[in-house]
Coordinates of C-alpha atoms and ligand atoms in Angstrom, one line a residue:
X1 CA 71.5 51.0 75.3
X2 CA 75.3 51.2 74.0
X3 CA 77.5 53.4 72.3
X4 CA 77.0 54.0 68.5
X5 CA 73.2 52.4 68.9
X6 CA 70.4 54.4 66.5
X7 CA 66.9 55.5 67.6
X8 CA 64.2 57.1 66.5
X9 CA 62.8 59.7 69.0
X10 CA 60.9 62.4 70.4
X11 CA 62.5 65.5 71.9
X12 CA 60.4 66.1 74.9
X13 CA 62.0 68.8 76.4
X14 CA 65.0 70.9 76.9
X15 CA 68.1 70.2 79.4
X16 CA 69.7 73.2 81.4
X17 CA 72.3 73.9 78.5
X18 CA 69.6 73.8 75.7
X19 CA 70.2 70.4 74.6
X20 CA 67.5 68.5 73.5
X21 CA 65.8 65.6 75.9
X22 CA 64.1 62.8 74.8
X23 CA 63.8 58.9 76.8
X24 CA 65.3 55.6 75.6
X25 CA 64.4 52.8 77.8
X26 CA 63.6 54.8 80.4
X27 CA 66.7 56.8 80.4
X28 CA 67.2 60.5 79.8
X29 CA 69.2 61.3 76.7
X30 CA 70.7 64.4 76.3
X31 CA 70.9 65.6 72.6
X32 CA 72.8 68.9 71.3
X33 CA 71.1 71.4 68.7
X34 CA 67.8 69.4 68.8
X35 CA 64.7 71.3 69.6
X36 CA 61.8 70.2 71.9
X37 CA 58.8 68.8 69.4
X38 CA 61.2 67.2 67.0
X39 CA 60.9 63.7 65.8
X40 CA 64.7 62.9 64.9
X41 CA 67.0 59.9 64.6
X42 CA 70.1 60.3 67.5
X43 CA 73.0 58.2 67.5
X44 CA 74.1 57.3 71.2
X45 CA 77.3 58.9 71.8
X46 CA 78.4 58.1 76.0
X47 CA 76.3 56.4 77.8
X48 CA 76.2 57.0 82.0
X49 CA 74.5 54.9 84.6
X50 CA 71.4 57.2 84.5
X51 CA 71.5 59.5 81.5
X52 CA 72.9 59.5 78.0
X53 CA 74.1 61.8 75.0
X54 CA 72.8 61.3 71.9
X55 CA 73.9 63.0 68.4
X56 CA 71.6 64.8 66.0
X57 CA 71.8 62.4 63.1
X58 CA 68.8 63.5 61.4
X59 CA 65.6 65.9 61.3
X60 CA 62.4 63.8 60.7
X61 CA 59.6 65.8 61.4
X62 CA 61.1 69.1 62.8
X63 CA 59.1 70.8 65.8
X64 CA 56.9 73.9 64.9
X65 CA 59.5 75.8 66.9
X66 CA 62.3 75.1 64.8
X67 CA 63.7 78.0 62.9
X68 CA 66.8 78.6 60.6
X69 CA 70.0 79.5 62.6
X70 CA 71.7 82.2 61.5
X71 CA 75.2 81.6 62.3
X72 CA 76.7 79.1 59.5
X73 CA 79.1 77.6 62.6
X74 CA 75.6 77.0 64.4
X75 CA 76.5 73.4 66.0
X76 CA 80.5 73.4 65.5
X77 CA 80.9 76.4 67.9
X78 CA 80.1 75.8 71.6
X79 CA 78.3 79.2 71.9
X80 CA 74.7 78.9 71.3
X81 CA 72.7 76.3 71.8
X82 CA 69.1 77.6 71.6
X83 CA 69.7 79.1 67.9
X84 CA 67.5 76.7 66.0
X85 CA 64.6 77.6 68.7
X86 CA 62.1 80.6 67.5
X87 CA 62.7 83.5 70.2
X88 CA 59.2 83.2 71.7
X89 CA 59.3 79.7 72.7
X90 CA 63.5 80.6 73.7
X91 CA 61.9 82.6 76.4
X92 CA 59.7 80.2 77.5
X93 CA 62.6 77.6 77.8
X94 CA 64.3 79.9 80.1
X95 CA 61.0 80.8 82.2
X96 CA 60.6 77.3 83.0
X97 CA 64.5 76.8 83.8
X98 CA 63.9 79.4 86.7
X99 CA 61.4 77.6 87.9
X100 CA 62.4 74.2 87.5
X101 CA 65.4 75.4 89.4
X102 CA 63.6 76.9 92.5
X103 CA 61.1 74.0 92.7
X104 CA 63.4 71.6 91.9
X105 CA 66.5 72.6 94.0
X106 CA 65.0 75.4 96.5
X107 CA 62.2 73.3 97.1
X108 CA 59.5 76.4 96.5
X109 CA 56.1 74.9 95.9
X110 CA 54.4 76.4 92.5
X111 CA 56.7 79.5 92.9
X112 CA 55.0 82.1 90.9
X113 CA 57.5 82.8 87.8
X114 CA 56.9 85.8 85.5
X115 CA 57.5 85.5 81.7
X116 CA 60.9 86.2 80.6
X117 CA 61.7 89.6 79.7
X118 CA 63.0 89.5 76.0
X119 CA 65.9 91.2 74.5
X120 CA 65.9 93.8 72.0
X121 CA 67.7 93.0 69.4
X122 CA 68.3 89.0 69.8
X123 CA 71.0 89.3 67.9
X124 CA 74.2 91.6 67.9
X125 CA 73.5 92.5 70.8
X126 CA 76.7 92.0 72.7
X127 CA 78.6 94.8 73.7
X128 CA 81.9 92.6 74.4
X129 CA 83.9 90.2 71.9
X130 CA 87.1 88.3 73.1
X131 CA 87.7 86.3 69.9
X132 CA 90.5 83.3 70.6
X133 CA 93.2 83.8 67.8
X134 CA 95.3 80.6 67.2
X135 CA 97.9 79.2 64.5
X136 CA 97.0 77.4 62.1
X137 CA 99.7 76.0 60.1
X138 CA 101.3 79.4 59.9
X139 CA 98.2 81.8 59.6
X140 CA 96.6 83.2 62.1
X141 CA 93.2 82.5 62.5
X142 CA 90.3 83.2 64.6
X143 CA 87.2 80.9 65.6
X144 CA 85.1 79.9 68.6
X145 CA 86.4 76.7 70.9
X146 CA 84.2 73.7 70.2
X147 CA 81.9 72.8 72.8
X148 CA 84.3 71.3 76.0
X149 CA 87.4 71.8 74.0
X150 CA 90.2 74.1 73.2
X151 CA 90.0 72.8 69.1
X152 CA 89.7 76.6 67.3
X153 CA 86.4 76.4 64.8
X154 CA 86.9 78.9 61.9
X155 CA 84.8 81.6 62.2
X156 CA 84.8 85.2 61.8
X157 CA 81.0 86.0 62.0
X158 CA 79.5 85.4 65.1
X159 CA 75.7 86.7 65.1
X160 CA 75.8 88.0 68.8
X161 CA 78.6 90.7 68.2
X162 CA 78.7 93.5 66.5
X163 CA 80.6 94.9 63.0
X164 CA 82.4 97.0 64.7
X165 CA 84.1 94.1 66.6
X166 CA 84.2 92.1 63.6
X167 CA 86.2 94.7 61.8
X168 CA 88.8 95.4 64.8
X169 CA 89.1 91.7 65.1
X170 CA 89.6 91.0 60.8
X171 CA 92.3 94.4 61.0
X172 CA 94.0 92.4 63.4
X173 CA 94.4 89.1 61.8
X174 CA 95.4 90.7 58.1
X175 CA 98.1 92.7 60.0
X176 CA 99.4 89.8 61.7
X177 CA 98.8 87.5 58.5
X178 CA 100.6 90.6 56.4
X179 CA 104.1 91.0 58.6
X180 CA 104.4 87.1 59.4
X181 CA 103.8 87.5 62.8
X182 CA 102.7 83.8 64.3
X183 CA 99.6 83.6 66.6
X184 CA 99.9 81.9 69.7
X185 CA 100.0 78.0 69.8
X186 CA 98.7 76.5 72.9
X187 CA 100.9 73.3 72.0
X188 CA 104.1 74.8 71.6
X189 CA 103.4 77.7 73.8
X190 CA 105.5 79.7 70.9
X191 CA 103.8 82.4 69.0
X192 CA 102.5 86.3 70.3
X193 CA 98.6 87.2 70.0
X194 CA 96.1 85.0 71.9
X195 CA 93.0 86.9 71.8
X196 CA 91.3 90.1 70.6
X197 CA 89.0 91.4 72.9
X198 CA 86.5 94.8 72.4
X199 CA 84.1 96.7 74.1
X200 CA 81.8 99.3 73.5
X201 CA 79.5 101.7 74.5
X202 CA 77.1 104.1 72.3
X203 CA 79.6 106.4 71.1
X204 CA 83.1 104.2 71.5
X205 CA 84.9 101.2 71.1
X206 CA 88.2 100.1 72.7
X207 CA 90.4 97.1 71.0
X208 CA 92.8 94.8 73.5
X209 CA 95.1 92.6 72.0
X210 CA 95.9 89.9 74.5
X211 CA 99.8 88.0 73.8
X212 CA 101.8 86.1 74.9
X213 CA 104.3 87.7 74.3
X214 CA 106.1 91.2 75.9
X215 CA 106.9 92.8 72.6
X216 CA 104.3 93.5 69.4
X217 CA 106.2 93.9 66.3
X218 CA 105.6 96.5 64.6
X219 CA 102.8 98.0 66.6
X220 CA 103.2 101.5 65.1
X221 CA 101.3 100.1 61.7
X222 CA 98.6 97.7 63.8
X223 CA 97.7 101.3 65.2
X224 CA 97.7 103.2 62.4
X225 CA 95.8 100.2 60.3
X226 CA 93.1 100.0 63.2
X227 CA 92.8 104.0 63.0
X228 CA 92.0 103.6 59.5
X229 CA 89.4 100.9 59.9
X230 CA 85.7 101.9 58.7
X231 CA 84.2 101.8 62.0
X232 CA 80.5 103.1 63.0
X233 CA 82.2 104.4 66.3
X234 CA 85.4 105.9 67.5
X235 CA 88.2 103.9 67.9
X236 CA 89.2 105.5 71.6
X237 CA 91.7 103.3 72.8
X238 CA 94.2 100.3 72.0
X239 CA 95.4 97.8 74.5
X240 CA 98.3 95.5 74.3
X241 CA 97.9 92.9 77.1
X242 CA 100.3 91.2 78.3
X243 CA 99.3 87.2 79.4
X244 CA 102.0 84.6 79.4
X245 CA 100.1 81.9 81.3
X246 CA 99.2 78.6 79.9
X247 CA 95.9 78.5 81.3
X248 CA 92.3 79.5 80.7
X249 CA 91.9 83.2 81.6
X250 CA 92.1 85.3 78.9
X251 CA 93.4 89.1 80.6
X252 CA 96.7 88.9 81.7
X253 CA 97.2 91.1 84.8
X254 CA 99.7 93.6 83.0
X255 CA 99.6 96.0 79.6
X256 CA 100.3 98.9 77.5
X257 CA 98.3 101.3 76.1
X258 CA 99.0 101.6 72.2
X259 CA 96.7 104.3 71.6
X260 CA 94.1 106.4 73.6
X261 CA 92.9 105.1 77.1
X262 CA 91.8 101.8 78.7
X263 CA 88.3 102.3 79.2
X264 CA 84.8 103.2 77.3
X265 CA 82.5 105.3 79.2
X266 CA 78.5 104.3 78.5
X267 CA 75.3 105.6 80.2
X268 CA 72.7 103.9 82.0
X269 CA 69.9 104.0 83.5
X270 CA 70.7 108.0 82.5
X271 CA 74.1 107.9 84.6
X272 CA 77.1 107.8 82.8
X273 CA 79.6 104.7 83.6
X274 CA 83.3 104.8 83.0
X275 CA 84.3 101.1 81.9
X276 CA 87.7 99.9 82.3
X277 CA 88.1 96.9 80.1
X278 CA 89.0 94.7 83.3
X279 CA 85.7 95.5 84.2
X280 CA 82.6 93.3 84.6
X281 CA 79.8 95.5 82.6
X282 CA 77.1 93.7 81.6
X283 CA 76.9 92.8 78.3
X284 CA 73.6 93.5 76.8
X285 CA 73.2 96.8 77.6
X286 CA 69.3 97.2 76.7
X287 CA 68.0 94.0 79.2
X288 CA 70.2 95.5 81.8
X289 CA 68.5 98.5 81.6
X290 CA 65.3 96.8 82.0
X291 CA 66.5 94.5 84.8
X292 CA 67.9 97.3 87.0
X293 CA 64.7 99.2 86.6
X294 CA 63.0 95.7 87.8
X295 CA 65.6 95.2 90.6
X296 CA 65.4 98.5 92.0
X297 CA 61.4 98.7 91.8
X298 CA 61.5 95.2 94.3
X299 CA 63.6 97.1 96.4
X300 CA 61.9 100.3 97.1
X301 CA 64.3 102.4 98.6
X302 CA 63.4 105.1 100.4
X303 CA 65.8 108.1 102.1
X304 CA 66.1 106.2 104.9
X305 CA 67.4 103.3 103.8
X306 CA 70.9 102.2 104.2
X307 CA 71.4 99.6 101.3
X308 CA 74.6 97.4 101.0
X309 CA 75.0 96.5 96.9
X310 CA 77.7 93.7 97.3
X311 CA 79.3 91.7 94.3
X312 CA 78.8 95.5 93.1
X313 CA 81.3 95.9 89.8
X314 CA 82.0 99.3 88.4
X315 CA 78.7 100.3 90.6
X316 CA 76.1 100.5 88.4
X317 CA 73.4 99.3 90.5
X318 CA 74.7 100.8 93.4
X319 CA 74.6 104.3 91.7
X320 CA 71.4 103.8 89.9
X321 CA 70.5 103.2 93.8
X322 CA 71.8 105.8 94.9
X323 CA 69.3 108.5 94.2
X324 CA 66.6 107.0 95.9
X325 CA 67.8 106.2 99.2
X326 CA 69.8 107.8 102.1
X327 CA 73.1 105.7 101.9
X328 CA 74.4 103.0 99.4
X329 CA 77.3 100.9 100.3
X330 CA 78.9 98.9 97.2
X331 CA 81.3 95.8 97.4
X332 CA 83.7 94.0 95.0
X333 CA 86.6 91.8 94.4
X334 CA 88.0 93.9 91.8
X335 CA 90.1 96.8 92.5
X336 CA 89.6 98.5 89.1
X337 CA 86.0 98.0 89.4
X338 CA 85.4 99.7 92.6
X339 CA 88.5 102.8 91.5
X340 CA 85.6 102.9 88.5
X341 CA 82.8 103.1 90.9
X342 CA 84.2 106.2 93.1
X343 CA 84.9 107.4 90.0
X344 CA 81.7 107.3 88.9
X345 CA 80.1 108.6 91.5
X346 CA 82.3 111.8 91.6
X347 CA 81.4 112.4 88.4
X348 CA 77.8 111.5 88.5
X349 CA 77.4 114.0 91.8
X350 CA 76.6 111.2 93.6
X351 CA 77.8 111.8 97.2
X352 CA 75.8 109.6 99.3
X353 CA 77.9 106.1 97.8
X354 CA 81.0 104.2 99.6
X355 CA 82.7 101.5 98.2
X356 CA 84.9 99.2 99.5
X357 CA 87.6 96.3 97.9
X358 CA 87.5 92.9 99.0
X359 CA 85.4 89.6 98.9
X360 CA 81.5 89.8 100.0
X361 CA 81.8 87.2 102.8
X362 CA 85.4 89.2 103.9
X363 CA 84.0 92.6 103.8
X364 CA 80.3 92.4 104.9
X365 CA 80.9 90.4 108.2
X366 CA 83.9 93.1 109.0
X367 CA 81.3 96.0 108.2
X368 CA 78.5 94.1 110.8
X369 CA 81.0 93.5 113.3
X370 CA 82.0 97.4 113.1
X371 CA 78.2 98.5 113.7
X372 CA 76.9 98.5 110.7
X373 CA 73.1 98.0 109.4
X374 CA 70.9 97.8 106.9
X375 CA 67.5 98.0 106.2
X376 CA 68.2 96.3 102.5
X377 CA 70.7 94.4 100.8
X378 CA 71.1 93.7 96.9
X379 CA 73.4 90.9 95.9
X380 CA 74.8 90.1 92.5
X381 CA 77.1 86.9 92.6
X382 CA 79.1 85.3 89.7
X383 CA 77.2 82.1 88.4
X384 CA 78.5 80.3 92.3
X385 CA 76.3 82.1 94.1
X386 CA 76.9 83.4 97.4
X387 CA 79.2 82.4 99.7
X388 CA 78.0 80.2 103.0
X389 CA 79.8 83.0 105.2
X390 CA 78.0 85.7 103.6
X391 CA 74.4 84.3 103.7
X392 CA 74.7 83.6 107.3
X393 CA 76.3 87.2 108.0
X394 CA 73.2 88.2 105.9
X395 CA 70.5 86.0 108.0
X396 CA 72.9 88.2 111.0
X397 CA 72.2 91.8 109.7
X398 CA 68.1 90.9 109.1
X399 CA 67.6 93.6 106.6
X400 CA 64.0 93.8 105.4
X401 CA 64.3 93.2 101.6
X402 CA 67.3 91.2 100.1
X403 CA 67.0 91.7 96.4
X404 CA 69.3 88.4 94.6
X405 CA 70.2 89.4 90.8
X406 CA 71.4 85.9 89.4
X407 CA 72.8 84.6 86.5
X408 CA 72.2 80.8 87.5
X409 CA 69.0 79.7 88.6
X410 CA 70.4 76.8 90.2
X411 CA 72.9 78.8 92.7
X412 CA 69.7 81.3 93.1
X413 CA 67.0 78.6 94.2
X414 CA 69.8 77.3 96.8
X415 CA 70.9 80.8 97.9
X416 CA 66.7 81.4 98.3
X417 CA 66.1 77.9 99.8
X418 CA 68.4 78.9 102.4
X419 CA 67.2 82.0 103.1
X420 CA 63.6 81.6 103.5
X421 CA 64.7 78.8 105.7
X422 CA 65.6 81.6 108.0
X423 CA 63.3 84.2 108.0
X424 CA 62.4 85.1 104.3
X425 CA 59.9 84.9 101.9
X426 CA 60.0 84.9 98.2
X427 CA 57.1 86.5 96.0
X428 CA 57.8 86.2 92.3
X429 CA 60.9 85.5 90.1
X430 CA 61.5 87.8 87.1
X431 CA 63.7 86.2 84.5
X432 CA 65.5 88.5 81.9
X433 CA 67.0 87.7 78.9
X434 CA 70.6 89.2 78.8
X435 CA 71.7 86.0 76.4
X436 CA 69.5 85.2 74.0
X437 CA 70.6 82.5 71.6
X438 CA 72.9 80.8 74.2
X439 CA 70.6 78.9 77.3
X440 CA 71.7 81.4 80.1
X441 CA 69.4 83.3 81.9
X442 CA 69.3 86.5 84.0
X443 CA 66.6 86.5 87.2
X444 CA 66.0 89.1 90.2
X445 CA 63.8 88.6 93.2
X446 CA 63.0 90.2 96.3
X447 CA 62.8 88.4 99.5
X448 CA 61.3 90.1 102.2
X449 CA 61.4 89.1 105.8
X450 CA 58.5 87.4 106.9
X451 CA 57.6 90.0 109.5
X452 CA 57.6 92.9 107.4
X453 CA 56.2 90.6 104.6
X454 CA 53.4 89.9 107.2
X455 CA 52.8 93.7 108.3
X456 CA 52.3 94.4 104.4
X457 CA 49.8 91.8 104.0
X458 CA 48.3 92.8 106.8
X459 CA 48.1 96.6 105.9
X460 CA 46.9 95.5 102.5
X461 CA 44.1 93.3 104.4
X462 CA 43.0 96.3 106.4
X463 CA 43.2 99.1 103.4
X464 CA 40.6 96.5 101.2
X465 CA 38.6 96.1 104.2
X466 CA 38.5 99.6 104.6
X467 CA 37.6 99.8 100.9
X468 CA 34.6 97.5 100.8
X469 CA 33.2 98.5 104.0
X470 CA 33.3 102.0 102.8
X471 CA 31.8 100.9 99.2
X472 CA 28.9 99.2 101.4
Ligands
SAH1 N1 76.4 94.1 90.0 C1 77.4 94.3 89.0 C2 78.3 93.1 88.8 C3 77.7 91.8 88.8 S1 78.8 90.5 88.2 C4 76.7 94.6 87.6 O1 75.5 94.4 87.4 O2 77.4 95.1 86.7 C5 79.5 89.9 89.7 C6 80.6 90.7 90.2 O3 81.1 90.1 91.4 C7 81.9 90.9 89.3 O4 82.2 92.2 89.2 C8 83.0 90.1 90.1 O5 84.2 90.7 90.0 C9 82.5 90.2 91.5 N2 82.9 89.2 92.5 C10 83.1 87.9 92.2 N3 83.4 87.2 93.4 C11 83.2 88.1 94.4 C12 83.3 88.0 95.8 N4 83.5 86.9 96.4 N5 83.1 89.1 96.5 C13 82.8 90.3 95.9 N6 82.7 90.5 94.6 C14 82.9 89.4 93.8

């Protein structure tokens, strides 16, 4: 097989990041934007000593599950890749990538995974845009990045965001298009606005216009224009953030506040959360909902529990926590997430919460070495997982339950692999869908320590041999 060679194949089955995957001479080819159950001619694109890429040339006979994407950038922009799938068999794919993953990697033998949790809606459904603005010969003009690349696709009508977000995001492109005012250029590193970013909650919607440069021209009108713009919310605040750097992270560390305040405030789970847009908040607020209810449920808390929520954000599962057990102790990196948390639990009523700043596998050995314990731990990581120092600090502690909210299956089945190496036991794997469209997946467990997972068995053993000798 070479570069630029044709085939006619079957897509077989789907790769972690959606892609179709079919088998040329006994070698698994990796083919964007075609669905499992297709017949479809590929053109070999890179071939690698034991896989290749292949591109979509064309449908032959499309698979049952094939559907029309909505987006009209579907395949130019990097952002979904499970769009021509039907939503049923999209939760399927990502059912069978948790479980691939924690056979695969964590070595679990016919791990017990339950279907995947849909989202309602699949679409629109984000509660947070960051649109990249760039110039293009003089205009500014806003896309998504093509897949791997920094090369701006024109588009100003993503499907997973909302109108509102469209709106803010169109305001601010006339009004820089209107008063001359050049976008960014990554080339020539000339230029001011990089990106605009929103978020909202039910009632609000903030706007952050991220430049590169110190000073907006004449940000008097951009406020007034925004103020004016028919949204369905209200327009509570407007950012100007301030990012010089010439690399990939899109908040710079300092801003100004144009208008209003800096944050959104949303409830959930029936507590009220104030957002700053630094933040990590999840972004599909319905799943999360359901997956917090899911994650708490595994963990059972009673009023004697002391419960550690680490990788914990603005708090939100350490507060929605809180009311069912005796202490809950939240940790984060972020400094404005965990001034949010206290926050929020002030003004939530919620006394029985501590947070503290710093890295998991800094603070939680330093909080063990000082006396503390546990009976249960939740962790959340970013899509690395957990750190070694943390899990071993964790294996240390020996708290009952450990409930592990991922967003990579592959970091999860490692973290789990790991842990039921030393002393715990995982049941089932619920896998949410907080992404649908793209191939990312959400999943929560609970791993129980063997001895208390024992003693329940045991207590269940003895409750239905009470039953049936009672029935007798
Ligand atoms: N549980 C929260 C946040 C989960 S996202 C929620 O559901 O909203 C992961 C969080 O971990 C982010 O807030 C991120 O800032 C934080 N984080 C990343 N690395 C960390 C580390 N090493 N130690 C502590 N927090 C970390």
């Amino acid at each position: 097989m070479k570069k630029n060679d044709i085939f006619t194949v079957n897509i077989t089955s789907v790769g972690s990041g959606g892609e179709g995957v079919c088998r040329v001479d006994n070698m698994a080819v990796f083919v964007p934007f075609a669905v499992a159950g297709d017949e479809a001619e590929i053109k070999i694109v890179k071939v690698n000593k034991n896989y290749a890429f292949g591109r979509l040339e064309k449908i032959l006979t499309p698979s049952p599950s094939r559907v029309c994407p909505k987006c009209f950038s579907f395949g130019k922009c990097g952002g979904c890749a499970l769009q021509s799938t039907d939503y049923k068999t999209q939760l399927e794919i990502k059912r069978q990538r948790v479980k691939d993953a924690l056979e695969r990697i964590g070595g679990f033998k016919d791990v017990d995974v339950a279907e995947c949790f849909g989202s309602d809606p699949f679409y629109e459904y984000r509660n947070k845009a960051q649109y990249p603005v760039a110039d293009v010969n003089g205009k500014a003009e806003t896309g998504f990045y093509a897949p791997r690349s920094h090369r701006l696709v024109k588009m100003d009508d993503c499907s997973l965001t909302d109108s509102d977000s469209k709106i803010i995001l169109n305001t601010v492109i006339d009004f820089l298009n209107e008063n001359g005012i050049r976008a960014y250029d990554e080339e020539t590193k000339k230029g001011t606005v990089r990106h605009v970013y929103t978020r909202h909650g039910d009632g609000e919607i903030i706007a952050v216009i991220v430049s590169a440069s110190k000073i907006l021209p004449k940000k008097e009108e951009l406020v007034e224009k925004l103020l004016k713009a028919p949204l369905k919310r209200k327009l509570s605040g407007i950012v100007y953030n301030y990012n010089p750097l010439p690399n990939n992270v899109i908040l710079g560390d300092t801003h100004k506040i144009l208008y209003g305040k800096s944050y959104i405030h949303d409830t959930l789970c029936g507590i009220d959360f104030k957002i700053d847009y630094k933040s990590f908040y999840q972004i599909n607020k319905k799943t999360t909902e359901n997956l917090y209810t899911k994650a708490i449920e595994l963990l059972a808390p009673s009023p004697d529990d002391t419960v550690l929520d680490l990788y914990c954000g603005i708090g939100t599962i350490t507060l929605c926590a809180a009311k069912h057990c005796g202490k809950v102790i939240g940790v984060e990196v972020v400094e404005e997430a965990i001034l949010d948390a206290r926050e929020n639990a002030l003004s939530n009523g919620i006394s029985n919460a501590e947070f503290h700043v710093g890295t998991a596998e800094e603070v939680c050995p330093a909080l063990v070495k000082n006396g503390l314990t546990a009976s249960a731990v939740i962790v959340d990581p970013p899509r690395k997982g957990c750190d070694a120092v943390l899990l071993n600090t964790l294996i240390e502690l020996s708290p009952s339950r450990i409930v592990y909210v991922s967003c990579d299956p592959a970091t999860l089945a490692r973290d789990a692999k790991f842990l039921c190496e030393n002393g715990y036991t995982l049941d089932t794997a619920y896998p949410f869908d907080q992404f649908p469209q793209t191939s990312h997946v959400e999943t929560v467990i609970l791993l129980s320590r063997k001895d208390v997972h024992e003693r329940i068995k045991f207590d269940l053993n003895i409750e239905e041999l009470n039953r049936t000798s009672q029935s007798k």
